[in-house]
Amino acid sequence: MTNPSRHPTGPTPYPAALTPYPTAPPPYPTAPPPDPTGQPYHRQDRTTGRHRWWRAWVGTLLLTLAYFVSVLVLFGVSYGLGTALGAPELPDGGADLGPLGNTAMDLVSIAIALPLVLLATLWPARRPVGTVTSVTGRLRIGWLGWCLLAGLPPILLLTAVSFFLPGGSDESAAWVGRRSFLVALAVLVLLVPLQAAAEEYVFRGWLLQAVGAFVRSPWLAVIPQAVLFAAAHGWGTRWGFLGLLVNGLVMGLLTIRTGGLEAAIVLHVLNNLLAFGVSAAIVGGLSTDETAADAPWSSALAAIVTDLLYAAIVLWFARRHKPQRLSAPSTPPAPCAHPARTA
């Protein structure tokens, strides 16, 4: 009897071509994919696909704790240095290193926040450190130069006007001498840019992007950091607080509008160099505890006009030179192709 399975026209127990096994569905996404569209500066946390609701909160907490620990360490170092030099003790328990030495320590105590912001951007934010500088991921030297050019006229105008403000010229002030002034100026030129940049990286950088991770509106992202920036300078006069608040709002909006911190850093550095430079030229000027928060109405109003004039010039330059305002679009990762399984 012929075996039907061997007959050339008989039925076959298996199909000639096996259907591949169905591939497994892709895993459930645990994070939103990178945004395929470019994002403004305050939304940089949304460009990597690693955004989590807790990253900004944990980063802010760790940044605050790390800063206070660093300040305590610096305080201990300065106290040990002062003790070794036989320096007297300040009312707050620190070592009195002299007007210039105390000013230098104050500037360094703020500047140490800069590397801490960069570390917090790496983790827990899990972004490249350059994203807190600008939407291009780096400091744009060319645009920084244009901002410096924009800042010179308002600062020179503020310097000239300050002599005509009430209390602007103190006839009892004594010149410290050329040598003392040049030494102080060298220290200030070295440390003030670091101190000013650190404040910008904290307020217009980290805090602006931390809030921007949750809100799209530039105004909603700008207002919290401006209030905290004004409060961080202490509670002085109402006009002084208002001047700092306006400065925080203007610099925050300029940061978003131009896509980076360059404009804010330039104005902050120029303002502080002017203020510290004037103090360094006067006997006892660096010993004062007054800040911009203690400014009278005339000085605060002049500072507000300076900020607005600077912003107008920067925006005019921005229309002509068009600095990058949005980050480069991110390409979502291609799905993994599973090879077909055959028998």
C-alpha positions as a printed Julia matrix, in Angstrom:
343×3 Matrix{Float64}:
  0.0     0.0    0.0
  1.35    3.34  -0.99
  2.15    5.7    1.89
  0.16    8.86   1.19
  2.78   10.98   2.94
  5.33    9.95   0.31
  3.05   10.43  -2.65
  4.09   13.53  -4.59
  0.51   14.78  -4.76
 -0.53   13.71  -1.28
 -1.04   15.94   1.75
  2.01   17.16   3.71
  2.0    17.25   7.51
  3.76   20.68   7.68
  3.28   23.86   5.68
  5.9    24.59   3.08
  6.83   27.92   4.68
  6.43   28.57   8.36
  4.95   31.85   9.52
  7.46   33.75  11.7
  6.7    33.91  15.4
  5.05   37.23  16.28
  7.52   39.69  17.74
  7.08   40.94  21.27
  5.46   44.36  21.64
  7.82   47.19  22.49
  8.29   47.74  26.23
  6.05   50.25  27.92
  7.8    53.63  27.84
  8.91   54.8   31.29
  9.71   58.37  30.18
  8.51   60.73  27.48
 10.65   60.61  24.34
 12.88   63.55  23.46
 10.86   66.41  22.09
 11.31   66.42  18.3
 10.83   70.2   18.19
 13.27   72.83  19.41
 12.57   74.19  22.88
 13.2    77.64  24.41
 15.76   78.08  27.15
 13.43   77.57  30.1
 12.19   74.24  28.66
 15.57   72.57  28.2
 14.68   69.86  30.7
 12.11   68.62  28.16
 14.57   68.09  25.32
 16.37   64.97  26.53
 13.52   62.54  27.19
 14.78   62.05  30.78
 12.36   64.42  32.44
 10.82   63.2   35.69
  8.69   65.28  38.01
 11.09   64.72  40.91
 14.37   65.7   39.23
 13.92   69.47  39.6
 12.8    69.16  43.23
 15.57   66.79  44.26
 18.15   68.81  42.34
 17.1    72.03  44.05
 17.23   70.37  47.48
 20.64   68.82  46.88
 21.98   72.06  45.4
 20.84   74.0   48.48
 22.33   71.49  50.92
 25.6    71.26  49.01
 25.89   75.04  48.93
 25.42   75.45  52.67
 27.95   72.69  53.38
 30.43   74.35  51.02
 29.93   77.71  52.75
 30.57   76.11  56.14
 33.78   74.53  54.83
 34.87   77.87  53.38
 34.06   79.56  56.67
 36.23   77.04  58.49
 39.09   77.56  56.06
 38.93   81.35  56.4
 38.77   81.08  60.19
 41.82   78.82  60.23
 43.66   81.18  57.91
 42.75   84.17  60.05
 43.85   82.39  63.22
 47.18   81.5   61.65
 47.68   85.14  60.64
 46.61   86.44  64.04
 43.59   88.25  62.61
 40.95   89.62  65.01
 37.52   88.03  65.21
 34.41   89.48  63.59
 31.11   89.82  65.51
 29.73   86.8   63.61
 32.65   84.64  64.72
 34.65   84.75  61.51
 38.16   85.99  61.05
 38.64   89.62  60.12
 40.89   89.51  57.04
 40.56   93.22  56.37
 38.14   95.02  54.03
 39.59   93.51  50.84
 40.06   90.05  52.34
 36.53   89.95  53.74
 35.12   91.13  50.41
 37.09   88.45  48.57
 35.74   85.76  50.9
 32.18   87.02  50.38
 32.63   86.85  46.61
 34.13   83.35  46.77
 31.29   82.17  49.03
 28.86   83.02  46.22
 31.07   81.84  43.36
 31.21   78.29  44.72
 27.57   77.88  43.67
 28.62   77.82  40.01
 30.2    74.34  39.94
 27.38   73.04  42.14
 24.81   74.11  39.53
 26.77   72.31  36.83
 26.9    69.15  38.96
 23.15   69.33  39.61
 22.58   69.64  35.86
 24.52   66.41  35.33
 22.61   64.7   38.14
 19.83   64.56  39.06
 18.74   66.61  36.03
 20.68   64.22  33.75
 21.37   66.83  31.09
 24.6    68.09  29.51
 26.02   70.91  31.63
 25.98   73.23  28.62
 22.18   73.24  28.52
 22.11   75.53  31.54
 24.35   78.0   29.7
 22.43   78.32  26.44
 20.24   76.41  24.0
 23.35   75.64  21.95
 24.97   73.81  24.87
 27.87   76.27  25.22
 28.79   79.84  26.05
 28.38   81.85  22.86
 31.46   84.07  22.89
 30.38   86.13  19.88
 26.99   86.93  21.37
 28.67   87.62  24.73
 30.74   90.28  22.99
 27.64   91.94  21.51
 26.01   91.96  24.95
 29.11   93.58  26.41
 28.92   96.26  23.74
 25.23   96.75  24.58
 25.99   97.1   28.29
 28.63   99.81  28.11
 26.35  102.8   27.25
 23.8   102.15  30.05
 26.54  101.56  32.65
 28.42  104.7   31.63
 25.17  106.64  31.79
 24.4   105.22  35.24
 27.89  106.18  36.41
 27.44  109.75  35.23
 23.92  110.09  36.63
 24.89  108.65  40.03
 26.96  111.76  40.83
 23.82  113.92  40.56
 21.54  111.68  42.6
 20.74  112.59  46.23
 23.68  111.34  48.28
 25.59  110.45  45.14
 28.61  112.57  45.96
 30.06  112.36  49.45
 32.49  115.19  50.02
 33.85  113.52  53.16
 34.93  110.4   51.21
 38.72  110.02  51.03
 40.69  108.48  48.17
 42.43  105.25  49.24
 45.5   105.82  47.11
 46.58  104.46  43.78
 48.37  101.34  45.03
 45.54  100.2   47.31
 42.96  100.86  44.61
 44.85   98.93  41.92
 45.35   95.93  44.22
 41.67   95.92  45.13
 40.67   96.37  41.49
 42.79   93.37  40.43
 41.08   91.17  43.04
 37.65   92.44  42.02
 38.24   91.9   38.3
 39.23   88.31  39.09
 36.4    87.4   41.46
 33.39   89.57  40.53
 32.76   87.83  37.16
 32.72   84.46  38.93
 30.4    85.73  41.65
 28.03   87.39  39.17
 28.0    84.39  36.85
 27.26   82.08  39.79
 24.19   84.11  40.72
 22.98   84.0   37.13
 23.51   80.24  36.88
 21.49   79.76  40.08
 18.58   82.13  39.43
 18.33   82.67  35.65
 19.8    79.22  35.04
 18.82   76.43  37.4
 15.68   77.94  38.96
 14.34   79.24  35.65
 14.72   75.82  34.02
 13.44   73.98  37.1
 10.15   75.88  36.93
 10.14   75.74  33.12
 10.16   71.95  33.32
  6.53   72.17  34.45
  5.17   75.33  32.76
  5.32   76.61  29.21
  4.66   80.29  29.89
  7.88   82.36  30.08
  6.26   84.66  32.64
  5.33   81.83  34.98
  8.91   80.58  34.76
 10.47   84.01  35.27
  8.49   85.32  38.24
  9.59   82.82  40.96
 13.32   83.24  40.33
 12.96   87.05  40.25
 11.26   87.07  43.66
 13.87   84.73  45.15
 16.68   86.77  43.59
 15.4    89.96  45.24
 14.85   88.2   48.57
 18.34   86.68  48.53
 19.86   90.18  48.78
 18.11   90.81  52.08
 15.18   92.94  53.1
 16.23   96.57  52.85
 14.08   99.33  51.42
 10.95   98.82  49.38
 12.59  100.61  46.47
 15.66   98.44  46.71
 13.55   95.28  46.62
 11.59   96.64  43.65
 14.78   97.43  41.76
 16.1    93.9   42.28
 12.73   92.4   41.36
 12.65   94.33  38.07
 16.23   93.29  37.37
 15.31   89.63  37.89
 12.29   89.89  35.61
 14.14   91.72  32.84
 17.17   89.43  32.92
 14.96   86.33  33.03
 12.98   87.41  29.99
 16.17   88.38  28.14
 17.6    84.94  28.89
 14.6    83.24  27.3
 14.39   85.7   24.43
 18.07   85.31  23.49
 18.38   81.61  24.36
 21.11   81.84  26.98
 22.66   83.47  30.04
 25.13   85.7   28.22
 23.05   88.9   28.37
 22.24   88.47  32.07
 25.85   87.65  33.0
 27.21   90.73  31.21
 24.87   93.2   32.94
 25.41   91.57  36.33
 29.2    91.71  35.97
 29.19   95.34  34.82
 26.83   96.44  37.6
 28.88   94.71  40.3
 32.22   95.9   38.97
 30.9    99.46  39.02
 29.53   99.14  42.57
 32.58   97.38  44.01
 34.97   99.6   42.07
 33.46  102.75  43.55
 33.61  101.22  47.03
 37.23  100.19  46.56
 38.2   103.76  45.68
 36.93  105.15  49.0
 38.49  104.64  52.4
 36.28  102.14  54.24
 34.07  101.63  51.2
 34.56   97.85  51.12
 33.67   97.59  54.82
 30.01   98.5   54.33
 27.34   95.83  54.63
 24.87   97.6   52.35
 23.62   95.85  49.21
 21.38   96.81  46.31
 18.44   95.93  48.56
 19.24   99.0   50.69
 19.14  101.43  47.77
 17.08  104.63  48.13
 14.39  105.45  45.63
 16.69  107.51  43.43
 19.32  104.81  43.04
 16.72  102.07  42.53
 14.93  104.11  39.88
 18.23  104.78  38.07
 19.01  101.06  38.16
 15.58  100.2   36.71
 16.06  102.66  33.85
 19.52  101.16  33.22
 18.07   97.63  33.06
 15.35   98.65  30.63
 17.75  100.58  28.41
 20.14   97.62  28.35
 17.29   95.24  27.48
 16.19   97.49  24.61
 19.72   97.55  23.14
 20.15   93.78  23.53
 16.83   93.09  21.82
 17.81   95.42  18.99
 21.09   93.53  18.59
 19.15   90.25  18.74
 16.97   91.29  15.8
 20.07   92.05  13.78
 22.34   89.14  14.76
 19.65   86.55  15.54
 21.18   84.44  18.33
 19.75   80.93  18.49
 16.6    80.97  20.62
 15.55   77.31  20.46
 17.49   74.14  21.04
 18.19   71.88  18.1
 15.32   69.41  17.49
 15.93   65.99  19.03
 15.5    62.83  16.96
 13.56   60.14  18.8
 15.44   56.84  18.99
 14.59   54.38  16.22
 12.61   51.34  17.38
 14.65   48.19  17.76
 14.02   45.79  14.88
 13.64   42.17  16.05
 14.83   39.59  13.5
 12.18   37.19  12.3
 12.4    33.76  13.86
 11.99   30.85  11.48
 11.95   27.16  12.0
